[in-house]
XYZ file of C-alpha atoms in Angstrom:
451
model
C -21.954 11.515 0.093
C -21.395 13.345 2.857
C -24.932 15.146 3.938
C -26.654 13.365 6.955
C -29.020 10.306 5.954
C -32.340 10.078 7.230
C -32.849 9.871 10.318
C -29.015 10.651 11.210
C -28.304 13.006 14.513
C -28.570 16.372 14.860
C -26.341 18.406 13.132
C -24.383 19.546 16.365
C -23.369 16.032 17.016
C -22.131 15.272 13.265
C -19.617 18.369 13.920
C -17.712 16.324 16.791
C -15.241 13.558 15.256
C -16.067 11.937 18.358
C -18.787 9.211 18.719
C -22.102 9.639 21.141
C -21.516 9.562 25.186
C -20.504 6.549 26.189
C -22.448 6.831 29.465
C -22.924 8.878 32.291
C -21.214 10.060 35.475
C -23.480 8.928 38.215
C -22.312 11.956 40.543
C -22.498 14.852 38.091
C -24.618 13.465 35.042
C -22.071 14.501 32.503
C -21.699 12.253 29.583
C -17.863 10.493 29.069
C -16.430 11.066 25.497
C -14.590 8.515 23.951
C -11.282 9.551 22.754
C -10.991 10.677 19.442
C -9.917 7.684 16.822
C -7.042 7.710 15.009
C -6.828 6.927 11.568
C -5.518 3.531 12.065
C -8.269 3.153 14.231
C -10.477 3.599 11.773
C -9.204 0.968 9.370
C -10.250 -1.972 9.718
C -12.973 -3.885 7.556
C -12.221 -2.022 4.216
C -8.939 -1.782 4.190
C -8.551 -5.698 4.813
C -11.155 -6.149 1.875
C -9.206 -4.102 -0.579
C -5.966 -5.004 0.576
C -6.924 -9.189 -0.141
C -8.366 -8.286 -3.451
C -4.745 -8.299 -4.532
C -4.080 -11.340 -3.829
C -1.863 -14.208 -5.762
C -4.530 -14.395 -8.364
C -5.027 -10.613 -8.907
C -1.129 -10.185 -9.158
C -1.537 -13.227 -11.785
C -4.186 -10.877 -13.748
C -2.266 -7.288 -13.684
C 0.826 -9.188 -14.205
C -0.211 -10.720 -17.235
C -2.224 -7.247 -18.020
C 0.915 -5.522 -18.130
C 3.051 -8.363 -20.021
C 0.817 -8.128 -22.410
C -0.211 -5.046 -23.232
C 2.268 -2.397 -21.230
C 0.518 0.493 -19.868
C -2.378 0.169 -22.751
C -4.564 -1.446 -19.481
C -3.391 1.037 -16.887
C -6.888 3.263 -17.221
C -9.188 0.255 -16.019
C -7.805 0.701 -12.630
C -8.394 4.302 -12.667
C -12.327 3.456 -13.902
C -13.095 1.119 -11.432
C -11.841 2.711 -8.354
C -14.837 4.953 -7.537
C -17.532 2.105 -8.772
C -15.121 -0.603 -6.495
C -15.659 1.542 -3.275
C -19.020 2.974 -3.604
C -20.328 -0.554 -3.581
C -17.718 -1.743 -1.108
C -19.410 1.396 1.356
C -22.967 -0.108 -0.054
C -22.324 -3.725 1.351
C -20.700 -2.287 4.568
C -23.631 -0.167 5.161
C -26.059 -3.256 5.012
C -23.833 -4.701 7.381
C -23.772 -2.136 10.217
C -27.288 -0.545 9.323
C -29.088 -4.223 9.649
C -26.433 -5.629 12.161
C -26.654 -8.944 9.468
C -24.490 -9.905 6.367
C -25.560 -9.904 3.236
C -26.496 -13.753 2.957
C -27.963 -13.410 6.391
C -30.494 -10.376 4.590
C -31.127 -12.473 1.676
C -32.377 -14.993 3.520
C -34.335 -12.976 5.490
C -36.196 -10.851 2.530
C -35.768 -13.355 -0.712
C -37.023 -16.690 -1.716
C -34.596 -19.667 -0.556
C -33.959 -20.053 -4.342
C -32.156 -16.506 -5.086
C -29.674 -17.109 -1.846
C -29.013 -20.807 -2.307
C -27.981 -19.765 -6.192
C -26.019 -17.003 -5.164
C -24.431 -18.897 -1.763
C -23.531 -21.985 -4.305
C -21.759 -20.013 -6.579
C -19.952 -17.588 -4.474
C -18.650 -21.036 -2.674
C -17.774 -22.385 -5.795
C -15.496 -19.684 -6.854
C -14.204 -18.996 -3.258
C -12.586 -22.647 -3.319
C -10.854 -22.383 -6.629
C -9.889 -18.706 -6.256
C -8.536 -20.627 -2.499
C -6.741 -23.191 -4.687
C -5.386 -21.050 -7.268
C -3.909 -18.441 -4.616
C -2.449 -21.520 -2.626
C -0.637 -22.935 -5.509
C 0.821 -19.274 -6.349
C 2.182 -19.241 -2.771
C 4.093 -22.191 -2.901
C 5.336 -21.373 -6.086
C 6.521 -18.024 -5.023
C 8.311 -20.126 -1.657
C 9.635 -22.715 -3.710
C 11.261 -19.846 -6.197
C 13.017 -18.151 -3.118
C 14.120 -21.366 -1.442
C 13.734 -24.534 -2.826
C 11.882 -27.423 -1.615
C 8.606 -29.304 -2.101
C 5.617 -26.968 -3.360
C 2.916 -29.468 -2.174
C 4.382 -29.343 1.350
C 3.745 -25.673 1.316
C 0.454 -25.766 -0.142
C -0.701 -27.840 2.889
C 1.764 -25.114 5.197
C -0.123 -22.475 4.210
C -3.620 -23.889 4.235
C -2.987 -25.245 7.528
C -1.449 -22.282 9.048
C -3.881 -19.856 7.783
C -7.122 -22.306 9.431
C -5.372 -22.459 12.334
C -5.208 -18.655 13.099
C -8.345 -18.103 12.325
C -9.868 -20.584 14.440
C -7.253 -20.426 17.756
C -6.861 -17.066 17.634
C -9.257 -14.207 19.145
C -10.927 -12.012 16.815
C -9.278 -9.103 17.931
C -5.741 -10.568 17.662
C -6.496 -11.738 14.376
C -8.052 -8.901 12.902
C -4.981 -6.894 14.065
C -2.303 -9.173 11.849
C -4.369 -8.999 9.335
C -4.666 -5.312 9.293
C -0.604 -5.288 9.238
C -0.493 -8.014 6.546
C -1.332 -5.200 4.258
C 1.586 -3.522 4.720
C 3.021 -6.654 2.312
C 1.193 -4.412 -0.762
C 3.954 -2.074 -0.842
C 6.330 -3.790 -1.960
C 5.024 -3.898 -5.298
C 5.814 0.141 -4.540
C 8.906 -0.979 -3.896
C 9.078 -2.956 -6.954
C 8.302 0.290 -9.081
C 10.911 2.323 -6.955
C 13.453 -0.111 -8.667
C 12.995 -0.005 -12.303
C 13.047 3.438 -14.746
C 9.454 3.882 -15.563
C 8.885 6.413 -18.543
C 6.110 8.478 -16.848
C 5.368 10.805 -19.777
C 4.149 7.325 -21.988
C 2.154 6.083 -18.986
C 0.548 9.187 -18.775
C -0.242 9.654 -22.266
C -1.847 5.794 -21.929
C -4.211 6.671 -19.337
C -5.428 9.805 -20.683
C -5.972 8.393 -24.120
C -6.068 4.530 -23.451
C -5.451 2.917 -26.906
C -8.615 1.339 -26.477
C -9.321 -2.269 -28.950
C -11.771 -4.350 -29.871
C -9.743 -7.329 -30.420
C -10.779 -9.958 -28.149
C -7.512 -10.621 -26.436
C -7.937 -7.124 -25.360
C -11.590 -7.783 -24.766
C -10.556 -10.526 -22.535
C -8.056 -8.762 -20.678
C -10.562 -5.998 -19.813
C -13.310 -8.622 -18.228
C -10.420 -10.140 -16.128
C -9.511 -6.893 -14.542
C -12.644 -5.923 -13.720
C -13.735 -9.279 -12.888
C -10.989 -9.381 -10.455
C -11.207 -5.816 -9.467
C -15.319 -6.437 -8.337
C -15.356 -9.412 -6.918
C -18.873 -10.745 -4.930
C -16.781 -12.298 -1.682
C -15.049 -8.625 -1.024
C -19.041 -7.519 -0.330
C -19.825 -10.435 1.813
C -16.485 -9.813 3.824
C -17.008 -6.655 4.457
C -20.598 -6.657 5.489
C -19.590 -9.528 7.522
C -16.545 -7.718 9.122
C -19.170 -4.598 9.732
C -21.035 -7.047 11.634
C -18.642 -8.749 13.771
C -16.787 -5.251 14.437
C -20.563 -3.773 16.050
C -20.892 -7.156 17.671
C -17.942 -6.846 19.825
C -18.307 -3.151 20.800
C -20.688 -3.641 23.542
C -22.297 0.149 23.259
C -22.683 -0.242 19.625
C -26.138 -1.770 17.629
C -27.164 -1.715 14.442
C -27.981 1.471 13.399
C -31.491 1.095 12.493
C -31.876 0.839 16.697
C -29.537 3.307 17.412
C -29.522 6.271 14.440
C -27.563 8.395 17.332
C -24.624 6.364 16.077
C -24.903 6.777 12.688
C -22.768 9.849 11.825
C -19.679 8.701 13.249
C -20.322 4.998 11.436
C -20.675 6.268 8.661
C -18.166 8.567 8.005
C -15.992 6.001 9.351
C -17.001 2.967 6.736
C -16.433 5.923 4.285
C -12.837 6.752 5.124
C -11.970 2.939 5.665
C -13.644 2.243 2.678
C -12.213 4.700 0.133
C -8.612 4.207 1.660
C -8.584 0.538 1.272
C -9.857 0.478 -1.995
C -7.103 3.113 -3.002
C -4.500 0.666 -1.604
C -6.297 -1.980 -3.729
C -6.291 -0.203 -6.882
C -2.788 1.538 -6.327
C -0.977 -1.593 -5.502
C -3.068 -3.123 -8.836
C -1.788 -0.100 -11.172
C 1.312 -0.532 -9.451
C 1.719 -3.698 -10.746
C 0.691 -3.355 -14.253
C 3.325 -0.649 -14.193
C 5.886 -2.888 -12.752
C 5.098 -5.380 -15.687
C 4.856 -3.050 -18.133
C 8.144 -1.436 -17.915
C 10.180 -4.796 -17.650
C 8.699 -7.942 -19.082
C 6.187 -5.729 -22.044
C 9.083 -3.698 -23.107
C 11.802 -6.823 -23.440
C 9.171 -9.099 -25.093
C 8.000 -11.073 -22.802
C 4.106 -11.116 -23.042
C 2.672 -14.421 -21.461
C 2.691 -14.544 -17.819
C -0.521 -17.066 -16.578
C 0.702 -17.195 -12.699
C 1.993 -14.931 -10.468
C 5.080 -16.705 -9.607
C 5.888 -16.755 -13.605
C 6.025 -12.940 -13.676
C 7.929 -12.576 -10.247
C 10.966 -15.566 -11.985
C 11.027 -13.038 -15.451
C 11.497 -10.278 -13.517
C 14.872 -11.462 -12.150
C 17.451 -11.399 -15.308
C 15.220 -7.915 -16.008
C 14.644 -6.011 -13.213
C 17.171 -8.126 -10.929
C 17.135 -10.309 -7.931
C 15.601 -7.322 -5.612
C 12.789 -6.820 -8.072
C 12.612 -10.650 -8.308
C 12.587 -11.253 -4.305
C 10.471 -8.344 -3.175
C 7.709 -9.187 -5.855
C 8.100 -12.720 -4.854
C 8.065 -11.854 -1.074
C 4.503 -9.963 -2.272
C 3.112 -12.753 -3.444
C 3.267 -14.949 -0.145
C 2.018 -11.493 2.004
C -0.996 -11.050 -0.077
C -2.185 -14.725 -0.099
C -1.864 -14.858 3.665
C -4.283 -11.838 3.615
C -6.433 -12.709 1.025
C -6.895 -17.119 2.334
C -8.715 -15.744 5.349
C -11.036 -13.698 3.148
C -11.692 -16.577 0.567
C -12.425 -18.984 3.329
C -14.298 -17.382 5.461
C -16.197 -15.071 3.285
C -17.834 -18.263 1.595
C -17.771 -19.753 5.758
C -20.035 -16.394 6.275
C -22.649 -17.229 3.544
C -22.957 -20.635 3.632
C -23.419 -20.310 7.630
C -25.769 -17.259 7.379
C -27.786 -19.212 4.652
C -28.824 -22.430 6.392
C -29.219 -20.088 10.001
C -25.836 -21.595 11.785
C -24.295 -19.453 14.584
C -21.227 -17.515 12.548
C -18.682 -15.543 13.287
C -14.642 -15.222 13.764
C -15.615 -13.786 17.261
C -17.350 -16.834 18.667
C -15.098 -19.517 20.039
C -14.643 -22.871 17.523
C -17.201 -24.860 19.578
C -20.087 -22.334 19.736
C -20.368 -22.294 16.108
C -19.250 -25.414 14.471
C -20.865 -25.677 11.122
C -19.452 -22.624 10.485
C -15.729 -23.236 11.075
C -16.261 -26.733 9.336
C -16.921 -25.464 6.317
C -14.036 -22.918 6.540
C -11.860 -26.077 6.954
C -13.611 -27.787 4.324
C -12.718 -24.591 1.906
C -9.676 -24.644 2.943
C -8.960 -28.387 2.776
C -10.651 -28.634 -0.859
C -8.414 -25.898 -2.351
C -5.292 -27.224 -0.942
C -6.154 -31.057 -2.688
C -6.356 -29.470 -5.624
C -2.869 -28.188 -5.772
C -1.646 -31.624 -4.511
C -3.761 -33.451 -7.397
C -2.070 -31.247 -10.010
C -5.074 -28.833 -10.730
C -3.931 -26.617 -13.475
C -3.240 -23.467 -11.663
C -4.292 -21.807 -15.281
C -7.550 -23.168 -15.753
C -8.220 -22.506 -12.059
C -7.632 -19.198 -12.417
C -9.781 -18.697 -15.402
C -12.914 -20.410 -13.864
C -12.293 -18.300 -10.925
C -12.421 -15.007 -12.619
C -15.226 -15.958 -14.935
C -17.563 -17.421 -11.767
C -16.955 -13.951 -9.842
C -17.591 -11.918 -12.819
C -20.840 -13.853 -13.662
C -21.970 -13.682 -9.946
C -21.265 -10.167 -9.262
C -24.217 -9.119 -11.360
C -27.095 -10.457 -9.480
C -25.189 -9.809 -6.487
C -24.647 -6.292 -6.957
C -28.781 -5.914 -8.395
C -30.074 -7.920 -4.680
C -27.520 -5.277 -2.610
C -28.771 -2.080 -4.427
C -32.412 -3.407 -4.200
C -31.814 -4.454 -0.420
C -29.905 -0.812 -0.095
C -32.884 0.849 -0.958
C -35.618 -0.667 0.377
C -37.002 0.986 3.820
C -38.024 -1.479 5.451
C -34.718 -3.206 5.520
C -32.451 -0.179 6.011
C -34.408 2.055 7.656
C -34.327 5.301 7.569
C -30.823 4.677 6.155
C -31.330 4.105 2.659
C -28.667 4.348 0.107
C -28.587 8.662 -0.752
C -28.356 9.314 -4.728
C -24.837 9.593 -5.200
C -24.467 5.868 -3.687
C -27.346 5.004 -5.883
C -26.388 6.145 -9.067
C -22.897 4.705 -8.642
C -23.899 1.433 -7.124
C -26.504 0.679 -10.577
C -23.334 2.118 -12.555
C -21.275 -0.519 -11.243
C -23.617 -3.046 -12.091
C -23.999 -1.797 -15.380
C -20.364 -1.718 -16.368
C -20.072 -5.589 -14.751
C -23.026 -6.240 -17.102
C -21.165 -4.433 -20.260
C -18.126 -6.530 -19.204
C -19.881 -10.021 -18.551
C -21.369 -9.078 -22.186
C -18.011 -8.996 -23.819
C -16.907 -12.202 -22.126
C -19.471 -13.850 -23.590
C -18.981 -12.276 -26.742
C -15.238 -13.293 -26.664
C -16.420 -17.007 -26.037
C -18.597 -17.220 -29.116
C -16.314 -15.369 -31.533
């Protein structure tokens, strides 16, 4: 994955970890060089995209993962790792090579039917996923202090609507880069409580692998949540919006020039943020695993559940900081949800979108993230079963990531959309892979269902 695509820049300028000139000196004629970027620099879309695919939710699913079957699960999050960021770097590429999302390319190159299917859907799940992760912040709140759990459903959903629209994308994009830093304390969490290495070891190199369908089950919901469709969207999105407000950057179909830099820069944000994602993930199974699996306790349904048994376990540290997790990660992951679904909806029907433009330049667009927002918080303060939510959540983002993941890969390769930037083989062969074990997995759900 790292040889030059098509139509990339000479090999001389790939060697500099610099990007092109920036201009010229109008005495001498010399170009300016940007100053090197740092790695945090470099972060930015990917790492927010795996960081919010832990979210309340997620935590819910590894929590009860662990619970349930100890570190028996522990090898799904090594599997999915390298399919989760090759077709994370797939949807950011369409992003930055096109300069459009990936609803905006849909519309562009498919029939209305194929993006108003897929836009429905990916709403759909968006809201309740919204919902679901609302409800498990409140909880979490109400566990550490008391009080009212609708009030802080509306808290939250209010809060996290307002930043997005008041603040400047910039700003924004900057907290939410540092609300990952709320991951680690599911490190923390592990830091805390003996773990017996050697066994969890032993589990991932020979994973006692069933065919019993509550393992079945438990396999489709960690995937499901592992590959979920509104990471792509956010991410091409976020590729977008980041070459947007650079004013010497274009898509790179105009300007190939950039292209080596890009790249290798969606690459390392990419592949680090999807490492976080599936760390913090195993990192939570393990947590689970070594507390609640080994004293018996093997139903947790919500994240808040797990984080309350933890505390006569693991103790009130364990209890708090997991807790503490739980609200971090939903105020990452509310602002992904909502606007991810804001991005397709917007980029389907042709409305002006995007975090960067101010709240009265595109309308439509923030409307509907209010409207996501406002539709998952009513159904935490109508009682929605935060259960049930979560199971229609995972099974609408599993079922939808399979034609999601066949339009990218045939969007990825297709020249006259990319370019001379079309997917190389590695990205291919691990992109159709990825679809393939979503299939396999989709499959089994099924399965599951009828048996």
């Amino acid at each position: 994955m790292d040889t030059l695509e098509p139509g990339s820049a000479p090999s001389e300028t790939t060697a500099v970890p610099t990007p092109a000139p920036a201009g010229r000196d109008s005495e001498t004629g010399e170009g300016e060089q940007k100053k090197p970027r740092t790695i945090w620099q470099c972060l930015g879309p990917g790492l927010v995209t795996g960081a919010s695919d832990d979210d309340p939710s997620g935590i819910a699913t590894y929590s009860q993962a662990g619970a349930q079957f100890g570190y028996g699960l522990a090898w799904t999050l090594i599997l999915t790792y390298p399919l989760m960021a090759a077709i994370q770097e797939i949807s950011a590429r369409i992003g930055r090579v096109t300069g459009h999302g990936i609803a905006g390319n849909l519309r562009r190159h498919y029939p209305p039917l194929t993006i108003n299917a897929i836009v429905f859907l990916l709403v759909a799940a968006n809201v309740i996923n919204i919902g679901a992760d609302l409800g498990a912040m409140a909880a979490a709140l109400g566990l550490l202090i008391g009080g009212p759990q609708w009030l802080y459903v509306l808290l939250f959903g209010g809060a996290s609507a307002a930043l997005q629209i008041l603040l400047p994308y910039c700003r924004y994009v900057s907290i939410l880069k540092w609300l990952t830093l709320s991951l680690f304390a599911y490190v923390a969490t592990v830091l805390v409580v003996p773990i017996p290495w050697a066994e969890l070891g032993h589990a991932v190199i020979h994973p006692p692998v069933s065919l019993k369908s509550e393992y079945l089950v438990a396999v489709v919901a960690v995937f499901g949540t592992t590959i979920s469709p509104y990471l792509f969207f956010w991410q091409a999105d976020q590729e977008v919006e980041e070459e947007k407000g650079d004013p010497e950057a274009q898509p790179l179909k105009k300007a190939p020039e950039q292209a080596p830099e890009e790249l290798r820069r969606i690459r390392l944000d990419t592949y680090i943020g999807m490492l976080l994602s599936n760390g913090v993930a195993l990192f939570i199974i393990i947590t689970t695993a070594a507390t609640l699996h080994v004293h018996g306790v093997t139903d947790i349904q919500t994240s808040s559940q797990a984080a309350e048994a933890l505390r006569p376990i693991a103790g009130t540290f364990a209890f708090a900081i997991f807790a503490l997790g739980i609200i971090g990660t939903g105020l990452l992951a509310l602002p992904v949800l909502a606007g991810s679904a804001a991005y397709a909806l917007g980029e389907a029907r042709r409305w002006p979108v995007g975090l960067a433009r101010p709240w009265n330049k595109a309308k439509a667009f923030y409307g509907a993230l209010l409207l996501a927002m406002a539709v998952g918080s009513v159904m935490n303060v109508i009682d929605m079963d935060p259960v049930k939510a979560l199971f229609w959540s995972a099974v609408v983002n599993g079922l939808v990531a399979v034609p999601v993941i066949v339009m990218m890969m045939r969007m990825a390769t297709r020249r006259e959309i990319m370019g001379d930037f079309v997917l190389p083989p590695v990205l291919r062969v691990l992109g159709w892979v990825c679809m393939a074990a979503m299939a396999v997995v989709d499959t089994a759900m099924v399965v599951t269902w009828v048996i």
